[in-house]
Amino acid sequence: MDVILRPIATEKTMLQTENENKLSFLVLKKSTKKEIKDEIEKKFSVKVSSINTVVTKDGKKAIVTLTEDFSADEIAGRIGIF
């Protein structure tokens, strides 16, 4: 089951990607941080350092911080955010 619905690309999330090595995704409302982490690591072949989630009017947003070994810029380019 896919818990990731789509990446979020706003000016703020782009700055987070470039400066803080973070990616943002809209995820299923019932998904857990563990499910999000597992899917991100499997889908993009990266290691996740931490995940913060926020419930907004659009749904549940996951802000994923990657470990220093991986580049959020590179992943964003691969999935078509940049």
PDB file of C-alpha atoms in Angstrom:
ATOM      1  CA  MET A   1       0.000   0.000   0.000  1.00  0.00           C
ATOM      2  CA  ASP A   2       1.393   3.379  -0.981  1.00  0.00           C
ATOM      3  CA  VAL A   3       1.246   5.904   1.841  1.00  0.00           C
ATOM      4  CA  ILE A   4       2.850   8.683  -0.230  1.00  0.00           C
ATOM      5  CA  LEU A   5       0.274  10.505  -2.348  1.00  0.00           C
ATOM      6  CA  ARG A   6       2.475  13.167  -3.989  1.00  0.00           C
ATOM      7  CA  PRO A   7       5.448  15.440  -3.343  1.00  0.00           C
ATOM      8  CA  ILE A   8       4.761  18.993  -2.190  1.00  0.00           C
ATOM      9  CA  ALA A   9       6.539  21.730  -4.160  1.00  0.00           C
ATOM     10  CA  THR A  10       6.184  25.232  -2.747  1.00  0.00           C
ATOM     11  CA  GLU A  11       8.731  27.993  -2.329  1.00  0.00           C
ATOM     12  CA  LYS A  12       9.175  27.057   1.335  1.00  0.00           C
ATOM     13  CA  THR A  13       9.640  23.341   0.645  1.00  0.00           C
ATOM     14  CA  MET A  14      12.141  24.123  -2.138  1.00  0.00           C
ATOM     15  CA  LEU A  15      14.229  26.179   0.290  1.00  0.00           C
ATOM     16  CA  GLN A  16      14.066  23.330   2.819  1.00  0.00           C
ATOM     17  CA  THR A  17      15.237  20.908   0.139  1.00  0.00           C
ATOM     18  CA  GLU A  18      18.200  23.097  -0.808  1.00  0.00           C
ATOM     19  CA  ASN A  19      19.240  24.310   2.646  1.00  0.00           C
ATOM     20  CA  GLU A  20      18.120  21.654   5.143  1.00  0.00           C
ATOM     21  CA  ASN A  21      18.170  18.389   3.115  1.00  0.00           C
ATOM     22  CA  LYS A  22      14.393  17.929   3.584  1.00  0.00           C
ATOM     23  CA  LEU A  23      11.634  16.698   1.292  1.00  0.00           C
ATOM     24  CA  SER A  24       7.894  17.224   1.795  1.00  0.00           C
ATOM     25  CA  PHE A  25       5.114  14.850   0.789  1.00  0.00           C
ATOM     26  CA  LEU A  26       1.351  14.638   1.104  1.00  0.00           C
ATOM     27  CA  VAL A  27       0.644  11.252   2.700  1.00  0.00           C
ATOM     28  CA  LEU A  28      -2.374   9.207   3.727  1.00  0.00           C
ATOM     29  CA  LYS A  29      -3.968  10.636   6.853  1.00  0.00           C
ATOM     30  CA  LYS A  30      -3.865   7.293   8.663  1.00  0.00           C
ATOM     31  CA  SER A  31      -0.178   6.599   7.881  1.00  0.00           C
ATOM     32  CA  THR A  32       2.391   6.389  10.675  1.00  0.00           C
ATOM     33  CA  LYS A  33       5.893   7.835  10.720  1.00  0.00           C
ATOM     34  CA  LYS A  34       7.310   4.306  10.510  1.00  0.00           C
ATOM     35  CA  GLU A  35       5.255   3.531   7.383  1.00  0.00           C
ATOM     36  CA  ILE A  36       6.322   6.830   5.790  1.00  0.00           C
ATOM     37  CA  LYS A  37       9.986   6.211   6.634  1.00  0.00           C
ATOM     38  CA  ASP A  38       9.904   2.655   5.288  1.00  0.00           C
ATOM     39  CA  GLU A  39       8.295   3.720   2.012  1.00  0.00           C
ATOM     40  CA  ILE A  40      10.646   6.683   1.450  1.00  0.00           C
ATOM     41  CA  GLU A  41      13.723   4.535   2.125  1.00  0.00           C
ATOM     42  CA  LYS A  42      12.482   1.739  -0.162  1.00  0.00           C
ATOM     43  CA  LYS A  43      11.195   3.934  -2.995  1.00  0.00           C
ATOM     44  CA  PHE A  44      14.177   6.312  -3.226  1.00  0.00           C
ATOM     45  CA  SER A  45      17.036   4.145  -1.828  1.00  0.00           C
ATOM     46  CA  VAL A  46      17.932   6.674   0.895  1.00  0.00           C
ATOM     47  CA  LYS A  47      18.218   6.754   4.690  1.00  0.00           C
ATOM     48  CA  VAL A  48      15.797   8.949   6.634  1.00  0.00           C
ATOM     49  CA  SER A  49      17.117  10.847   9.643  1.00  0.00           C
ATOM     50  CA  SER A  50      13.770  12.113  10.959  1.00  0.00           C
ATOM     51  CA  ILE A  51      10.153  12.755  10.007  1.00  0.00           C
ATOM     52  CA  ASN A  52       7.786  15.481  11.160  1.00  0.00           C
ATOM     53  CA  THR A  53       4.093  15.290  10.297  1.00  0.00           C
ATOM     54  CA  VAL A  54       1.481  18.018  10.216  1.00  0.00           C
ATOM     55  CA  VAL A  55      -2.245  17.684   9.538  1.00  0.00           C
ATOM     56  CA  THR A  56      -3.419  20.528   7.301  1.00  0.00           C
ATOM     57  CA  LYS A  57      -6.665  21.308   5.501  1.00  0.00           C
ATOM     58  CA  ASP A  58      -5.238  19.501   2.440  1.00  0.00           C
ATOM     59  CA  GLY A  59      -4.388  16.344   4.401  1.00  0.00           C
ATOM     60  CA  LYS A  60      -1.354  15.016   6.236  1.00  0.00           C
ATOM     61  CA  LYS A  61       2.020  16.478   5.301  1.00  0.00           C
ATOM     62  CA  ALA A  62       5.282  14.650   6.042  1.00  0.00           C
ATOM     63  CA  ILE A  63       8.542  16.610   6.192  1.00  0.00           C
ATOM     64  CA  VAL A  64      11.335  14.083   5.743  1.00  0.00           C
ATOM     65  CA  THR A  65      14.943  14.857   6.694  1.00  0.00           C
ATOM     66  CA  LEU A  66      17.530  12.710   4.941  1.00  0.00           C
ATOM     67  CA  THR A  67      20.871  11.677   6.441  1.00  0.00           C
ATOM     68  CA  GLU A  68      23.962  13.601   5.330  1.00  0.00           C
ATOM     69  CA  ASP A  69      24.939  10.710   3.026  1.00  0.00           C
ATOM     70  CA  PHE A  70      22.050  11.507   0.670  1.00  0.00           C
ATOM     71  CA  SER A  71      21.037  14.660  -1.210  1.00  0.00           C
ATOM     72  CA  ALA A  72      17.443  15.871  -1.119  1.00  0.00           C
ATOM     73  CA  ASP A  73      18.255  17.978  -4.221  1.00  0.00           C
ATOM     74  CA  GLU A  74      19.152  14.842  -6.168  1.00  0.00           C
ATOM     75  CA  ILE A  75      15.980  13.025  -5.077  1.00  0.00           C
ATOM     76  CA  ALA A  76      13.851  16.083  -5.892  1.00  0.00           C
ATOM     77  CA  GLY A  77      15.360  16.156  -9.359  1.00  0.00           C
ATOM     78  CA  ARG A  78      14.659  12.448  -9.837  1.00  0.00           C
ATOM     79  CA  ILE A  79      10.981  12.799  -8.937  1.00  0.00           C
ATOM     80  CA  GLY A  80      10.537  15.949 -11.010  1.00  0.00           C
ATOM     81  CA  ILE A  81      10.203  18.654  -8.352  1.00  0.00           C
ATOM     82  CA  PHE A  82      13.030  20.788  -9.815  1.00  0.00           C
TER      83      PHE A  82
END
